[in-house]
Amino acid sequence: MNSSTLNSNAEQTIDSEEARDLRNTLLYAGIITIGLSVMILATSPLVISLQIPPMETTLLALCSAIVSVLGIYGLQRGWPIKAISWTSLTAYAIIITMTIHYTGGPLTPMPALYLLVVVAASFLLGRQGATIIAFVSVVSYALMLLLEYLGVIKMVLIWDITFEPQTRGALLIINWLAVAIPTLITSQLAGVLAERLKETNAELIESERMQNSLTHMIIHDLRNPITAVTGSLDLLLMTLGDKMNGDQRNLLKNAQHSGKMLLGLVGELLDINKMEAGKFELHLEPVNICKLVAQNTEAMRAAAELEGQNLEITACSTETVINCDPQLISRVISNLLTNAFKYTPEGGAITSKVEREGEEVVISVIDTGPGIPPKYRDHIFEKFGQVKQDGPRQGTGLGLTLCKMAARAHGGDIWVESEVGKGSTFAFSLPIVGPSDAKVEF
Ligand code: ADP
């Protein structure tokens, strides 16, 4: 038997959320860079007329596109995000310096691109990372100016300006300071901002976690007294029920029914809360899913006959064994069947079905009840989500939430197809192989 805890480590949850955020930011940054590179490529004919070497600028645009594509490929393949961020941002800083050289050097507003790289670095690598990337940028820029000044590399001039060597030197230093100071200041400001955002995020996660554990404690403490009350009522009815008059017995039966409903509600809340907090354990084992559906449906047959409802089981075409938590999946099937009974009027038909579709099985419960209007079809899977109707509420609005979480925890999904006035089909899918520790999440 295999047992896996869902999101058991809170630290891991924060890490994975952070990793997801970083991944998305980097993906967007990468896509934008590709866009910019393509733009530069497309405007090459224009730069030719400005006497900028089109070959070199085109090559640099290609380099930047390759860095982006490699970064995105690495993200998809699960390469370490920090390593991708360091490599691509350092590469971007150097490519920008070379682009500045080939597109007019200090005479253009190109150095402003360093600010973009530094801001991206602060969010992806933190304040320290942003400082290092800012240094890489300004040092490579200084080196470029120096080599141009010494004549080692030829300065590309887009305007016909010539200065005396001394004036040129002074101007280059001023230009370097005008680029270096804002770049370094931006790295610090953006770094502080990124750190604050991270702290706020961590505080929010922590307060949500505390709220969840408090709710869990309250709900857990409610269960014991309610169990005691319903147990005592059961005993009272069993031992003294015969000696009571009809009204007294009805009163006690009502109290017993309400107590059981309350117990069910507390149990569901407790489970949903556990799943949300990542403390719910899946006990996975090979299960004959057709048998499980048939058992649950059979268990409902007596109740169905009492209500005058026709209950059918469409036999499985093949015996399918899947890897799942039989108790949890039993609850899902039973919840869907109970709902079908609850909402289908007398004389209606309810069918349960198991079908194999590729690498998964789909379990459906079909009824001839009132159906669900389109605007409620997503809402009913949310906590306390119910179809608005006249009269007293029939349930808690938690059953389908639990079903959705259970299906998703197994790597499957749940959905409803419905026609108002004709009936509904609630179906959920489960992968045949079942979840692995890594895949389990809500
Ligand atoms: P509960 O039934 O306890 O209210 P659920 O989460 O199981 O909670 O269901 C949410 C809502 O979805 C129900 O209140 C009902 O409005 C609607 N619903 C669920 N199953 C059916 C069904 N088979 N036919 C019609 N409506 C349904």
Coordinates of C-alpha atoms and ligand atoms in Angstrom, one line a residue:
M1 CA 0.0 0.0 0.0
N2 CA 1.2 3.4 -0.9
S3 CA 0.5 6.5 1.2
S4 CA 1.1 10.0 0.2
T5 CA 0.6 13.2 2.2
L6 CA -0.8 16.2 0.3
N7 CA 1.5 19.2 0.4
S8 CA 2.7 17.9 3.6
N9 CA 5.5 20.4 4.0
A10 CA 4.4 24.0 4.3
E11 CA 7.9 25.2 3.4
Q12 CA 7.6 23.2 0.2
T13 CA 4.3 25.0 -0.7
I14 CA 5.9 28.4 -0.4
D15 CA 8.9 27.2 -2.4
S16 CA 6.8 25.8 -5.2
E17 CA 4.6 28.9 -5.3
E18 CA 7.7 31.1 -5.5
A19 CA 9.2 28.9 -8.1
R20 CA 5.9 29.1 -10.2
D21 CA 6.0 32.9 -9.9
L22 CA 9.6 33.1 -10.9
R23 CA 9.0 30.7 -13.8
N24 CA 6.1 32.8 -15.1
T25 CA 8.0 36.1 -14.8
L26 CA 10.9 34.6 -16.6
L27 CA 8.6 33.2 -19.3
Y28 CA 7.0 36.6 -19.9
A29 CA 10.4 38.3 -19.8
G30 CA 11.7 35.7 -22.3
I31 CA 8.8 36.1 -24.7
I32 CA 9.1 39.9 -24.5
T33 CA 12.8 39.7 -25.4
I34 CA 12.1 37.5 -28.3
G35 CA 9.6 40.1 -29.5
L36 CA 12.1 42.9 -29.1
S37 CA 14.8 40.9 -30.9
V38 CA 12.4 40.2 -33.8
M39 CA 11.7 43.9 -33.9
I40 CA 15.4 44.7 -34.1
L41 CA 15.7 42.2 -36.9
A42 CA 12.8 43.6 -38.7
T43 CA 14.2 47.1 -38.5
S44 CA 17.6 46.1 -39.8
P45 CA 17.1 47.8 -43.2
L46 CA 16.4 51.0 -41.3
V47 CA 19.6 50.8 -39.3
I48 CA 21.6 50.3 -42.5
S49 CA 20.7 53.8 -43.5
L50 CA 22.0 55.0 -40.1
Q51 CA 25.4 53.3 -40.9
I52 CA 25.0 50.8 -38.2
P53 CA 26.5 47.4 -39.1
P54 CA 23.5 45.3 -39.9
M55 CA 25.4 42.0 -39.7
E56 CA 26.5 42.5 -36.1
T57 CA 23.2 43.9 -34.8
T58 CA 21.4 41.0 -36.5
L59 CA 23.7 38.5 -34.8
L60 CA 23.2 40.1 -31.5
A61 CA 19.4 40.0 -31.9
L62 CA 19.8 36.3 -32.8
C63 CA 21.9 35.7 -29.7
S64 CA 19.3 37.4 -27.4
A65 CA 16.6 35.3 -29.1
I66 CA 18.6 32.1 -28.5
V67 CA 19.1 33.0 -24.8
S68 CA 15.4 33.4 -24.5
V69 CA 14.5 30.2 -26.3
L70 CA 17.1 28.3 -24.2
G71 CA 15.7 29.8 -21.0
I72 CA 12.1 28.8 -21.9
Y73 CA 13.2 25.3 -23.0
G74 CA 15.1 24.9 -19.7
L75 CA 12.0 26.0 -17.8
Q76 CA 9.9 23.4 -19.6
R77 CA 12.5 20.7 -18.9
G78 CA 12.6 21.6 -15.2
W79 CA 16.2 23.0 -15.2
P80 CA 16.9 25.0 -12.0
I81 CA 15.3 28.4 -12.2
K82 CA 18.1 30.3 -10.4
A83 CA 20.7 28.9 -12.8
I84 CA 18.6 29.9 -15.8
S85 CA 18.0 33.4 -14.4
W86 CA 21.7 33.9 -13.6
T87 CA 22.8 32.7 -17.1
S88 CA 20.2 34.6 -19.1
L89 CA 20.4 37.9 -17.2
T90 CA 24.3 37.9 -17.4
A91 CA 24.0 37.1 -21.1
Y92 CA 21.5 39.9 -21.6
A93 CA 23.7 42.4 -19.8
I94 CA 26.6 41.6 -22.1
I95 CA 24.5 41.5 -25.2
I96 CA 23.1 44.9 -24.3
T97 CA 26.7 46.3 -23.9
M98 CA 27.7 44.9 -27.4
T99 CA 24.5 46.2 -28.9
I100 CA 25.2 49.7 -27.4
H101 CA 28.6 49.5 -29.1
Y102 CA 27.2 48.7 -32.5
T103 CA 24.3 51.1 -32.4
G104 CA 26.1 54.3 -31.6
G105 CA 27.8 53.8 -28.2
P106 CA 27.3 56.5 -25.6
L107 CA 25.4 58.7 -28.0
T108 CA 22.2 56.7 -27.8
P109 CA 19.6 56.0 -25.1
M110 CA 20.3 52.2 -25.4
P111 CA 22.0 52.0 -21.9
A112 CA 18.5 52.4 -20.4
L113 CA 18.0 48.7 -21.3
Y114 CA 20.3 47.9 -18.3
L115 CA 17.5 49.1 -16.0
L116 CA 15.2 46.5 -17.4
V117 CA 17.7 43.7 -16.8
V118 CA 18.4 44.9 -13.3
V119 CA 14.7 45.2 -12.4
A120 CA 14.2 41.6 -13.7
A121 CA 17.2 40.4 -11.7
S122 CA 15.8 41.9 -8.5
F123 CA 12.6 39.9 -8.8
L124 CA 14.3 36.7 -10.0
L125 CA 17.4 36.7 -7.9
G126 CA 16.8 39.1 -5.0
R127 CA 18.6 42.3 -4.0
Q128 CA 22.1 40.6 -4.0
G129 CA 21.5 39.2 -7.4
A130 CA 20.4 42.5 -8.8
T131 CA 23.5 44.2 -7.4
I132 CA 25.7 41.7 -9.1
I133 CA 23.9 42.0 -12.4
A134 CA 24.1 45.8 -12.1
F135 CA 27.9 45.5 -11.6
V136 CA 28.2 43.1 -14.6
S137 CA 26.3 45.7 -16.7
V138 CA 28.3 48.8 -15.6
V139 CA 31.7 47.1 -15.7
S140 CA 31.1 45.7 -19.2
Y141 CA 29.9 49.2 -20.2
A142 CA 33.1 50.8 -18.7
L143 CA 35.2 48.2 -20.6
M144 CA 33.5 49.0 -23.9
L145 CA 34.1 52.7 -23.4
L146 CA 37.7 52.1 -22.5
L147 CA 38.3 49.9 -25.5
E148 CA 36.6 52.5 -27.7
Y149 CA 38.7 55.3 -26.2
L150 CA 41.9 53.4 -26.7
G151 CA 40.9 52.6 -30.2
V152 CA 41.1 48.8 -29.7
I153 CA 37.5 48.6 -31.0
K154 CA 36.2 51.1 -33.5
M155 CA 33.5 53.4 -32.2
V156 CA 30.4 53.3 -34.3
L157 CA 29.2 56.9 -34.8
I158 CA 25.7 57.6 -36.0
W159 CA 26.3 61.3 -35.9
D160 CA 29.2 63.1 -37.3
I161 CA 30.7 64.3 -34.1
T162 CA 34.4 64.4 -33.3
F163 CA 36.0 65.6 -30.1
E164 CA 39.5 66.4 -28.9
P165 CA 40.9 63.2 -27.2
Q166 CA 40.9 65.0 -23.7
T167 CA 37.3 66.3 -24.1
R168 CA 36.4 62.8 -25.3
G169 CA 37.8 61.1 -22.2
A170 CA 36.0 63.5 -19.9
L171 CA 32.8 63.1 -21.8
L172 CA 33.1 59.3 -21.6
I173 CA 33.6 59.3 -17.8
I174 CA 30.6 61.6 -17.4
N175 CA 28.6 59.3 -19.7
W176 CA 29.7 56.2 -17.7
L177 CA 28.6 57.9 -14.4
A178 CA 25.3 58.9 -16.0
V179 CA 24.7 55.2 -16.8
A180 CA 26.3 53.5 -13.8
I181 CA 24.6 55.6 -11.0
P182 CA 21.0 55.1 -12.1
T183 CA 21.7 51.4 -12.9
L184 CA 23.1 50.8 -9.4
I185 CA 20.5 52.9 -7.6
T186 CA 17.7 51.0 -9.5
S187 CA 19.2 47.7 -8.5
Q188 CA 19.0 48.7 -4.9
L189 CA 15.5 50.2 -5.1
A190 CA 14.0 47.3 -7.1
G191 CA 15.8 44.9 -4.8
V192 CA 14.2 46.4 -1.7
L193 CA 10.8 46.4 -3.4
A194 CA 11.2 42.7 -4.4
E195 CA 12.3 41.8 -0.8
R196 CA 9.2 43.6 0.6
L197 CA 6.9 41.9 -1.8
K198 CA 8.4 38.5 -0.8
E199 CA 8.0 39.3 2.9
T200 CA 4.4 40.4 2.4
N201 CA 3.7 37.2 0.5
A202 CA 5.3 35.1 3.2
E203 CA 3.2 36.9 5.9
L204 CA 0.0 36.3 3.9
I205 CA 0.8 32.6 3.5
E206 CA 1.6 32.3 7.2
S207 CA -1.6 34.1 8.3
E208 CA -3.6 31.9 6.0
R209 CA -2.0 28.8 7.4
M210 CA -2.7 30.0 11.0
Q211 CA -6.4 30.7 10.1
N212 CA -6.7 27.2 8.6
S213 CA -5.3 25.5 11.6
L214 CA -7.6 27.6 13.9
T215 CA -10.6 26.6 11.8
H216 CA -9.4 23.0 11.9
M217 CA -9.1 23.1 15.7
I218 CA -12.6 24.6 16.1
I219 CA -14.2 22.1 13.7
H220 CA -12.4 19.2 15.3
D221 CA -13.5 20.2 18.8
L222 CA -17.2 20.4 17.6
R223 CA -17.2 16.8 16.4
N224 CA -16.9 15.1 19.8
P225 CA -19.8 16.8 21.5
I226 CA -22.1 16.3 18.5
T227 CA -21.2 12.6 18.3
A228 CA -22.1 12.4 22.0
V229 CA -25.4 14.1 21.4
T230 CA -26.4 11.9 18.4
G231 CA -25.2 8.8 20.2
S232 CA -27.3 9.6 23.3
L233 CA -30.4 10.3 21.0
D234 CA -29.9 7.0 19.3
L235 CA -29.8 5.2 22.6
L236 CA -32.8 7.1 23.9
L237 CA -34.8 6.1 20.9
M238 CA -33.7 2.5 21.0
T239 CA -34.5 2.0 24.7
L240 CA -37.4 4.4 25.4
G241 CA -38.8 4.9 21.9
D242 CA -41.6 2.4 22.5
K243 CA -42.7 4.1 25.7
M244 CA -43.1 7.5 24.1
N245 CA -46.1 8.9 22.4
G246 CA -45.9 9.8 18.6
D247 CA -45.1 13.5 19.1
Q248 CA -42.3 12.8 21.6
R249 CA -40.8 10.2 19.2
N250 CA -41.1 12.6 16.2
L251 CA -39.4 15.3 18.2
L252 CA -36.5 13.0 19.1
K253 CA -36.2 11.7 15.5
N254 CA -36.0 15.3 14.3
A255 CA -33.3 16.1 16.8
Q256 CA -31.5 12.9 15.8
H257 CA -31.7 13.8 12.1
S258 CA -30.4 17.3 12.6
G259 CA -27.6 16.0 14.8
K260 CA -26.5 13.6 12.1
M261 CA -26.7 16.4 9.5
L262 CA -24.5 18.5 11.7
L263 CA -22.1 15.7 12.2
G264 CA -21.9 15.1 8.4
L265 CA -21.3 18.9 7.9
V266 CA -18.5 19.0 10.5
G267 CA -16.9 15.8 9.0
E268 CA -17.0 17.3 5.5
L269 CA -15.6 20.7 6.7
L270 CA -12.9 18.9 8.6
D271 CA -11.8 16.9 5.5
I272 CA -11.9 19.9 3.2
N273 CA -9.9 21.8 5.7
K274 CA -7.4 19.0 6.0
M275 CA -7.1 18.9 2.2
E276 CA -6.6 22.6 2.0
A277 CA -4.0 22.5 4.7
G278 CA -2.2 19.7 2.9
K279 CA -2.7 17.3 5.9
F280 CA -5.0 14.7 4.2
E281 CA -3.4 11.4 3.5
L282 CA -4.2 9.4 0.4
H283 CA -4.0 5.6 1.0
L284 CA -3.4 4.3 -2.5
E285 CA -3.9 0.7 -3.5
P286 CA -5.0 -1.2 -6.6
V287 CA -8.8 -1.1 -6.7
N288 CA -11.3 -2.7 -9.1
I289 CA -13.2 0.5 -9.9
C290 CA -16.2 -1.3 -11.5
K291 CA -16.7 -3.3 -8.3
L292 CA -16.4 -0.2 -6.1
V293 CA -19.1 1.6 -8.2
A294 CA -21.3 -1.4 -8.2
Q295 CA -21.0 -1.8 -4.4
N296 CA -21.9 1.8 -3.8
T297 CA -24.8 1.7 -6.2
E298 CA -26.1 -1.6 -4.6
A299 CA -25.9 0.1 -1.2
M300 CA -28.3 2.8 -2.5
R301 CA -30.7 0.4 -4.1
A302 CA -32.9 -0.2 -1.1
A303 CA -33.2 3.6 -0.4
A304 CA -34.0 4.1 -4.1
E305 CA -36.8 1.4 -4.2
L306 CA -38.4 3.0 -1.1
E307 CA -38.5 6.3 -3.0
G308 CA -39.9 4.6 -6.1
Q309 CA -36.7 5.3 -8.1
N310 CA -35.3 3.1 -10.7
L311 CA -31.6 2.4 -10.1
E312 CA -29.4 1.0 -12.9
I313 CA -25.8 0.0 -13.1
T314 CA -24.3 -0.1 -16.6
A315 CA -21.8 -3.0 -16.3
C316 CA -18.2 -2.3 -17.0
S317 CA -17.1 -3.6 -20.4
T318 CA -13.7 -4.5 -18.9
E319 CA -12.6 -5.0 -15.3
T320 CA -10.4 -2.0 -14.7
V321 CA -8.0 -1.9 -11.8
I322 CA -6.7 1.6 -10.9
N323 CA -4.4 2.9 -8.2
C324 CA -6.6 5.0 -5.9
D325 CA -7.7 5.6 -2.3
P326 CA -10.8 3.4 -2.1
Q327 CA -12.4 5.1 0.9
L328 CA -12.1 8.5 -0.6
I329 CA -13.3 7.5 -4.0
S330 CA -16.2 5.6 -2.4
R331 CA -17.3 8.8 -0.7
V332 CA -17.2 10.6 -4.1
I333 CA -19.4 8.0 -5.7
S334 CA -21.7 7.9 -2.7
N335 CA -22.0 11.7 -2.7
L336 CA -22.9 11.8 -6.4
L337 CA -25.5 9.0 -5.9
T338 CA -26.9 10.6 -2.8
N339 CA -27.3 13.9 -4.7
A340 CA -29.0 12.1 -7.6
F341 CA -31.5 10.6 -5.1
K342 CA -32.0 13.8 -3.2
Y343 CA -32.7 16.0 -6.3
T344 CA -34.5 13.5 -8.5
P345 CA -38.3 13.4 -8.0
E346 CA -40.1 10.1 -7.4
G347 CA -40.3 7.8 -10.4
G348 CA -37.1 9.1 -11.9
A349 CA -34.1 7.0 -13.0
I350 CA -30.5 7.0 -11.8
T351 CA -27.7 5.2 -13.7
S352 CA -24.1 4.8 -12.7
K353 CA -21.5 4.0 -15.3
V354 CA -17.8 3.3 -15.6
E355 CA -16.0 3.8 -18.9
R356 CA -12.4 3.5 -19.9
E357 CA -11.1 6.4 -21.9
G358 CA -7.4 6.0 -22.9
E359 CA -5.3 6.2 -19.8
E360 CA -8.2 7.1 -17.5
V361 CA -11.5 5.8 -16.3
V362 CA -14.6 8.0 -16.2
I363 CA -17.3 7.3 -13.6
S364 CA -20.7 8.9 -14.3
V365 CA -23.9 9.2 -12.3
I366 CA -26.8 10.1 -14.6
D367 CA -30.2 11.3 -13.2
T368 CA -33.5 12.5 -14.6
G369 CA -33.8 15.2 -12.0
P370 CA -34.4 19.0 -12.4
G371 CA -31.1 19.7 -14.0
I372 CA -28.8 22.6 -13.2
P373 CA -29.0 26.0 -14.9
P374 CA -25.7 26.9 -16.7
K375 CA -24.9 29.8 -14.4
Y376 CA -24.6 27.5 -11.4
R377 CA -22.6 24.7 -13.1
D378 CA -19.2 26.0 -11.9
H379 CA -20.5 27.5 -8.7
I380 CA -21.8 24.2 -7.2
F381 CA -18.3 22.8 -7.0
E382 CA -17.2 25.7 -4.8
K383 CA -17.5 25.6 -1.0
F384 CA -21.2 26.1 0.0
G385 CA -22.2 26.6 -3.6
Q386 CA -25.8 25.7 -4.2
V387 CA -28.4 26.3 -6.9
K388 CA -30.7 29.1 -5.6
Q389 CA -34.2 27.8 -5.0
D390 CA -37.3 28.5 -3.1
G391 CA -37.9 26.7 0.2
P392 CA -35.4 25.4 2.8
R393 CA -31.9 24.4 1.8
Q394 CA -31.6 20.7 1.3
G395 CA -27.9 20.2 2.0
T396 CA -24.6 21.8 3.0
G397 CA -23.1 22.7 -0.3
L398 CA -19.9 20.9 0.6
G399 CA -20.3 17.5 -1.0
L400 CA -19.2 18.4 -4.5
T401 CA -16.3 20.5 -3.1
L402 CA -15.0 17.4 -1.5
C403 CA -15.6 15.4 -4.7
K404 CA -13.7 17.9 -6.7
M405 CA -10.7 17.9 -4.3
A406 CA -10.7 14.1 -4.1
A407 CA -10.7 13.8 -7.9
R408 CA -8.0 16.4 -8.3
A409 CA -5.9 14.8 -5.6
H410 CA -5.9 11.7 -7.7
G411 CA -4.8 13.6 -10.8
G412 CA -8.3 13.5 -12.3
D413 CA -11.2 16.0 -12.6
I414 CA -14.9 16.3 -12.1
W415 CA -17.6 18.0 -14.3
V416 CA -21.3 18.2 -14.9
E417 CA -23.4 18.1 -18.0
S418 CA -27.0 19.1 -17.5
E419 CA -30.2 20.1 -19.2
V420 CA -32.7 22.0 -17.1
G421 CA -35.9 19.9 -16.7
K422 CA -34.3 16.8 -18.1
G423 CA -31.5 15.8 -15.8
S424 CA -27.8 15.9 -15.0
T425 CA -24.7 13.8 -15.5
F426 CA -22.0 14.2 -12.9
A427 CA -18.8 12.6 -14.1
F428 CA -15.3 12.3 -12.7
S429 CA -12.1 11.0 -14.2
L430 CA -9.3 9.1 -12.5
P431 CA -6.0 8.2 -14.1
I432 CA -5.4 4.4 -14.3
V433 CA -1.9 4.6 -12.9
G434 CA -2.9 7.0 -10.1
P435 CA -1.0 9.9 -8.6
S436 CA 2.6 9.9 -7.5
D437 CA 3.8 11.9 -4.5
A438 CA 5.0 14.7 -6.9
K439 CA 1.8 15.0 -8.8
V440 CA -0.6 15.3 -5.8
E441 CA -1.9 18.8 -5.4
F442 CA -5.2 20.6 -5.1
Ligands
ADP1 P1 -25.5 19.7 -1.0 O1 -26.2 18.7 -1.9 O2 -25.3 19.1 0.3 O3 -26.2 21.0 -1.0 P2 -23.4 19.5 -2.9 O4 -22.0 20.2 -2.9 O5 -23.4 18.0 -3.0 O6 -24.1 20.0 -1.6 O7 -24.2 20.0 -4.1 C1 -24.2 21.4 -4.4 C2 -25.5 21.8 -5.1 O8 -25.5 21.3 -6.4 C3 -26.8 21.3 -4.4 O9 -27.2 22.1 -3.4 C4 -27.7 21.3 -5.6 O10 -28.2 22.7 -5.7 C5 -26.8 21.0 -6.8 N1 -26.9 19.6 -7.2 C6 -26.0 18.7 -6.9 N2 -26.3 17.5 -7.4 C7 -27.4 17.7 -8.1 C8 -28.3 16.9 -9.0 N3 -28.0 15.6 -9.2 N4 -29.3 17.5 -9.6 C9 -29.6 18.8 -9.4 N5 -28.9 19.6 -8.6 C10 -27.8 19.1 -8.0

